[in-house]
Tab-separated table of C-alpha atoms in Angstrom:
chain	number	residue	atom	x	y	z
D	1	UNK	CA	15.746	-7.537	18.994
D	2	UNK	CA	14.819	-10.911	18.019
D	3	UNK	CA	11.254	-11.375	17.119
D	4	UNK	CA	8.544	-13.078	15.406
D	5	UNK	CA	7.592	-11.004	12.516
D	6	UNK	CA	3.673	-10.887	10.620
D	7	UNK	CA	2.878	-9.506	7.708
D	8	UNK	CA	0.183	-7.810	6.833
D	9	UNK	CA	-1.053	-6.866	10.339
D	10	UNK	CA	-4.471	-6.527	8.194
D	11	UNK	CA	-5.506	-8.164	5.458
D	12	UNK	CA	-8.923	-7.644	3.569
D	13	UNK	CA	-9.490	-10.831	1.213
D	14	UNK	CA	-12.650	-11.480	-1.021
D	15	UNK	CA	-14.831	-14.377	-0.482
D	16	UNK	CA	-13.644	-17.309	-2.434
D	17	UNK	CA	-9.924	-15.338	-2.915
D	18	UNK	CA	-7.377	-17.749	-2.086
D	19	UNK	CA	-4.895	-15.343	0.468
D	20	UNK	CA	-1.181	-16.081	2.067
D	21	UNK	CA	-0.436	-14.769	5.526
D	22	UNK	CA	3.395	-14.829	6.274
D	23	UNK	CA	5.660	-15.403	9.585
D	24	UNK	CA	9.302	-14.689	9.771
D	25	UNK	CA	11.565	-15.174	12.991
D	26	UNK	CA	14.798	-13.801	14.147
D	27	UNK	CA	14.921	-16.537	17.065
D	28	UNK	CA	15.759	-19.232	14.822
D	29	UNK	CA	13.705	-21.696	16.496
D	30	UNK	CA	12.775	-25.038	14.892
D	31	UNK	CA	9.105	-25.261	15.421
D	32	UNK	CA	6.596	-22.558	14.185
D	33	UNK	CA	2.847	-22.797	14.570
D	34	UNK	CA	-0.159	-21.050	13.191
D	35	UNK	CA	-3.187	-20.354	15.542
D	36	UNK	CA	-6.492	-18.836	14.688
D	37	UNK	CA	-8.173	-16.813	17.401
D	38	UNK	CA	-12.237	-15.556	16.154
D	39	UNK	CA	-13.628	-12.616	18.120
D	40	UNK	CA	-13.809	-13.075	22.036
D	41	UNK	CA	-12.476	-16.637	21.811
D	42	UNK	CA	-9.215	-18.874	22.511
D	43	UNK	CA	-6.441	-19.148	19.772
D	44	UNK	CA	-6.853	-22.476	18.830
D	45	UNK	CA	-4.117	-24.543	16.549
D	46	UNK	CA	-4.085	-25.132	13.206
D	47	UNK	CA	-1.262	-26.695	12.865
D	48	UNK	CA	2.681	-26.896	13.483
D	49	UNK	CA	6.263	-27.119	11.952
D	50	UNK	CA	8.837	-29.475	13.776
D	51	UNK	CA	11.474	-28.316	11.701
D	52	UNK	CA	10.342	-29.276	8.518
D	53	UNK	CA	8.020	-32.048	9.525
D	54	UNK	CA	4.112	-30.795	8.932
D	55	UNK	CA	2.173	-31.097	11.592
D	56	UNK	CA	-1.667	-30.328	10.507
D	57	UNK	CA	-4.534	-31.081	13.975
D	58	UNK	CA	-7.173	-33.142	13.292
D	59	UNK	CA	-9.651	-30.633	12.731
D	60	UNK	CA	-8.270	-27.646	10.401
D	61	UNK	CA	-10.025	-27.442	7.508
D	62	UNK	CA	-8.222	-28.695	3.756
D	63	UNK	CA	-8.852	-24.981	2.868
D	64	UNK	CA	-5.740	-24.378	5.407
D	65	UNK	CA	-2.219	-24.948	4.057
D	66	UNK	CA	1.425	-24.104	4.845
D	67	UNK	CA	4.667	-23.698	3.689
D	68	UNK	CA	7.766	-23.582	5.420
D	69	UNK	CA	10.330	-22.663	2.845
D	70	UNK	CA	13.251	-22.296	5.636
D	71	UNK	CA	13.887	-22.011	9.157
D	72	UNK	CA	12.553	-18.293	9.033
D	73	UNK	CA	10.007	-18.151	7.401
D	74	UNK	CA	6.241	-19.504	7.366
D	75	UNK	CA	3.292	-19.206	5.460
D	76	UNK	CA	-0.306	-19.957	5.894
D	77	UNK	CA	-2.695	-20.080	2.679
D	78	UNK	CA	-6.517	-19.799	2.655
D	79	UNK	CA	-7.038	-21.453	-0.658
D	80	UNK	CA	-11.252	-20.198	-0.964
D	81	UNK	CA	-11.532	-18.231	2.370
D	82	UNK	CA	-15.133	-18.153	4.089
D	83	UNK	CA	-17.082	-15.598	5.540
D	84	UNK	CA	-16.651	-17.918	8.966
D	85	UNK	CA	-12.721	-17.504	8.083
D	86	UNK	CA	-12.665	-14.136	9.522
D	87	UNK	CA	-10.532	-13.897	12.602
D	88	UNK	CA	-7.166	-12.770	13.938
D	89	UNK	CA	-4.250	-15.497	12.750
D	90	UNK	CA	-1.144	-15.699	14.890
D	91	UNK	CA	2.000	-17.186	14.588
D	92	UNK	CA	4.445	-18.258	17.273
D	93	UNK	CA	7.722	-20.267	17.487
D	94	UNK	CA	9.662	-22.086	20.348
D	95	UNK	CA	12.673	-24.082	20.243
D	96	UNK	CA	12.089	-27.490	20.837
D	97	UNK	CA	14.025	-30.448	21.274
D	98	UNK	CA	13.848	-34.051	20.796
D	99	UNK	CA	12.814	-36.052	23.905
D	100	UNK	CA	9.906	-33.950	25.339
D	101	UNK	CA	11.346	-30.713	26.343
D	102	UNK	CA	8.607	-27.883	26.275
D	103	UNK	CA	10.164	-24.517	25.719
D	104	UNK	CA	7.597	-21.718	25.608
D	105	UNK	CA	6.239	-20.008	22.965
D	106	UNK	CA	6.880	-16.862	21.549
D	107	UNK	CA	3.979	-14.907	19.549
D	108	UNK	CA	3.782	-12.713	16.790
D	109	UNK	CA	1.248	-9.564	16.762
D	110	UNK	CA	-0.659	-11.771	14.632
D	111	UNK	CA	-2.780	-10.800	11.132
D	112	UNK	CA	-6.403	-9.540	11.268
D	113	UNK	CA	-8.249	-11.503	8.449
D	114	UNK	CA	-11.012	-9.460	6.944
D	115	UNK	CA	-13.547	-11.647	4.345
D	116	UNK	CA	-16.158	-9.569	1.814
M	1	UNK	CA	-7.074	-35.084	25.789
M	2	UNK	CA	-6.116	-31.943	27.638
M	3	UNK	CA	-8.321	-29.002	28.570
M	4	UNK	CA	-8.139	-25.430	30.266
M	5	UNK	CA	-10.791	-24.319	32.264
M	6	UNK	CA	-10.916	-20.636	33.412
M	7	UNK	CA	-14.237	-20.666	34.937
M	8	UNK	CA	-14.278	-16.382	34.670
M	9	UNK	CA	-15.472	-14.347	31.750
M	10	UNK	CA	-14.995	-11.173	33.139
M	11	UNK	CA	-13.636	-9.631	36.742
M	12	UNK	CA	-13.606	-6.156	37.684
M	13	UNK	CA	-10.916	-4.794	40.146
M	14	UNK	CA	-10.466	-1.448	41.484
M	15	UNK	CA	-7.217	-0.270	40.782
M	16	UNK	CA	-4.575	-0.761	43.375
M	17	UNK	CA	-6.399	-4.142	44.848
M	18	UNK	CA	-5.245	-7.486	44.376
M	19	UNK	CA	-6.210	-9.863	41.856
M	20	UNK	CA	-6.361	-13.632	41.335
M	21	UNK	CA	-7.912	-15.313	38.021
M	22	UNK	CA	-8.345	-18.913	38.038
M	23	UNK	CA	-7.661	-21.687	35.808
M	24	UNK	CA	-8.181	-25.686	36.015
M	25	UNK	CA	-6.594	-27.898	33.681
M	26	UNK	CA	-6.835	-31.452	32.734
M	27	UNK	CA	-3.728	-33.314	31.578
M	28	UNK	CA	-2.740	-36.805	32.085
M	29	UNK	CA	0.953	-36.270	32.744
M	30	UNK	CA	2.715	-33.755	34.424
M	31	UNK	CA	1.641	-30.375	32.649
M	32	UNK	CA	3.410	-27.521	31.314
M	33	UNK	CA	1.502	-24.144	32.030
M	34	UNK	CA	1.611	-20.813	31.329
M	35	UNK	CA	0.045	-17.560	31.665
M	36	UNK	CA	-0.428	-15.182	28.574
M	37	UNK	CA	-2.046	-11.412	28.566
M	38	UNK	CA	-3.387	-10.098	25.308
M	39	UNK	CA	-4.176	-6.680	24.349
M	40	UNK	CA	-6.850	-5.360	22.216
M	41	UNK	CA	-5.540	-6.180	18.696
M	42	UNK	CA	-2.282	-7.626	19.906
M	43	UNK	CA	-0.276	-10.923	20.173
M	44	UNK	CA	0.129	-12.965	23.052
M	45	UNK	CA	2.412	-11.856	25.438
M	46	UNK	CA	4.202	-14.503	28.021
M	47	UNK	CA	3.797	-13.780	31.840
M	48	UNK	CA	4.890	-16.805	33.471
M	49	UNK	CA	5.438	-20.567	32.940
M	50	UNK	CA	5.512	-23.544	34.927
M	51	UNK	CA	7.400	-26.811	33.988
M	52	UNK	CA	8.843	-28.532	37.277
M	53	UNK	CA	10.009	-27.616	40.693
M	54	UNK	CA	9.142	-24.556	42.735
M	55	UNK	CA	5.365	-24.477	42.841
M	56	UNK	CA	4.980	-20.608	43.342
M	57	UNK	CA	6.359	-18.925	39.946
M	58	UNK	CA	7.569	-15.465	39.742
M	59	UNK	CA	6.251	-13.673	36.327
M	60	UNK	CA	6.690	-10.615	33.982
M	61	UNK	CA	4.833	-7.273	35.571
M	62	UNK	CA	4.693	-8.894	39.392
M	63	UNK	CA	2.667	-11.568	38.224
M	64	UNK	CA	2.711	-14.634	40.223
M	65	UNK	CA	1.259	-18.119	40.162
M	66	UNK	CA	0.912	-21.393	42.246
M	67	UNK	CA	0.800	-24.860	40.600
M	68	UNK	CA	-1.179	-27.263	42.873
M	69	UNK	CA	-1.195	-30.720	41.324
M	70	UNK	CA	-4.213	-32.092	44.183
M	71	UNK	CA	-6.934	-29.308	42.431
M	72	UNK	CA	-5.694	-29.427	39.035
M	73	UNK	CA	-5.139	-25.178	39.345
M	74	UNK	CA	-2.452	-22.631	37.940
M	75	UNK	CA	-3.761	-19.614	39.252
M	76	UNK	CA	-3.027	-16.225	38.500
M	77	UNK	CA	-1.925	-13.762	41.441
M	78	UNK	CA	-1.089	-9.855	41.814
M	79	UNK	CA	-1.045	-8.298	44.962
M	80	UNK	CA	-1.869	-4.213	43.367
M	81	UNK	CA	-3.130	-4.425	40.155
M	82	UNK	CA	-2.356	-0.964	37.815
M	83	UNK	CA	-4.874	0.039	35.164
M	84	UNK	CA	-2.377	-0.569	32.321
M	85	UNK	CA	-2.997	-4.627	33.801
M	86	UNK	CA	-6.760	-3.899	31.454
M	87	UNK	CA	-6.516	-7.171	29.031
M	88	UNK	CA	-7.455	-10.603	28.243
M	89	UNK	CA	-5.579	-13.134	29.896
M	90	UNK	CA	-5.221	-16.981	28.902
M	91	UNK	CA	-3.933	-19.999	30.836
M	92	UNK	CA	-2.359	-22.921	28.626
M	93	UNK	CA	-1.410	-26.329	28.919
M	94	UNK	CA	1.281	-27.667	26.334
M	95	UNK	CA	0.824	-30.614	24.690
M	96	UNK	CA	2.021	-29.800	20.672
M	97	UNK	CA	0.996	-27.042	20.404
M	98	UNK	CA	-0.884	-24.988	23.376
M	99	UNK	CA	-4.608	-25.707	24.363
M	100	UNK	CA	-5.771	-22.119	25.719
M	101	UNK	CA	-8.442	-21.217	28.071
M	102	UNK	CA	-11.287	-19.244	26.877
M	103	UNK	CA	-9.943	-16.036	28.521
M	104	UNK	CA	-10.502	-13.821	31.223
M	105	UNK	CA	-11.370	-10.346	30.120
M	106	UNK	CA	-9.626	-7.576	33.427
M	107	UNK	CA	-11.559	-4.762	33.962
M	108	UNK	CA	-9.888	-2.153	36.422
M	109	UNK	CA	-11.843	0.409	37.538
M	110	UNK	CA	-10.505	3.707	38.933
């Protein structure tokens, strides 16, 4: 079945420890995004691939990065992650196309970010 | 900028009665919605969407929702809710990326 794919499902990380969460689809969609959803609260975005155009919001922190080596695959990195970085991350992909279309999104199960 | 309102923390419903969770957005053009449940320690899982046209949407699980552009709502319907319907559920307007509600958490009680 196709899918969006995240590994580790947990991932225990040491303060100050930079960490990489990864993403990989089977839809072959052309936009990925990373959310980050804290205990009881909304996902909110991070930021977004448009193919391979980088789409960071105004408000993610520098200490938030991403790679998008292909159209599968998508990493976020936590270069010094924070006690207050703790939280589920979760990617998701839809297929998009120019002029405003707004195709759903599809999620992965998402990694549970654990900071010591 | 837009915003989701879902003005309920928490509802409890006896199992077998009908449910409706609310959900107010603000958008300044016409608004793509949707409707996703989340289980403990799980992903987001798609219910229903709304982009144009028919105002009442048929979902996933006999979820349903109405669009009504005059209150701003997207509302969340099921006429016999089953206990397996226990999660969090999130309305979400599309703009780049999706702006979520906070979340309703569903209680069903036996």
């Amino acid at each position: 079945d196709a899918m969006v794919i995240q590994n580790p499902r947990y991932q225990v990380t040491q303060f100050g420890k930079p960490v990489t969460l990864s993403c990989s689809q089977t839809l072959n969609h052309n936009v990925m995004y990373w959310y980050q959803q804290k205990s009881s609260q909304a996902p909110k975005l991070l930021f977004h691939y448009y193919d391979k155009d980088f789409n960071n919001e105004a408000d993610t922190p520098d200490n938030f990065q991403s790679r998008r080596p292909n159209t599968s695959f998508c990493f976020l990195d936590i270069r010094s992650p924070g006690l207050g970085d703790a939280a589920m991350y979760l990617c998701a992909t839809s297929r998009d196309i120019a002029g405003g279309s707004s195709y759903e999104q599809y999620f992965g199960p998402g990694t549970r970010l654990t900071v010591t | 900028a837009q915003s989701v309102t879902q003005p309920d923390i928490h509802i409890t419903v006896s199992e077998g009665a009908s449910l409706e969770l609310r959900c107010n957005y603000s958008y300044g053009a016409t608004p793509y919605l949707f409707w996703y449940v989340q289980s403990p320690g799980q992903g987001l899982q798609l219910l229903l969407k709304y982009f144009s046209g028919d105002t009442l949407v048929q979902g996933i699980k006999g979820f349903e929702a109405e669009f009504k552009r005059s209150q701003s709502s997207f509302n969340l319907r099921k006429p016999s809710v089953h206990w397996s319907d226990a999660a969090e559920y999130f309305c979400a307007v599309r703009a780049d990326g999706l702006t979520f509600g906070k979340g309703t958490h569903l209680i069903i009680q036996p």
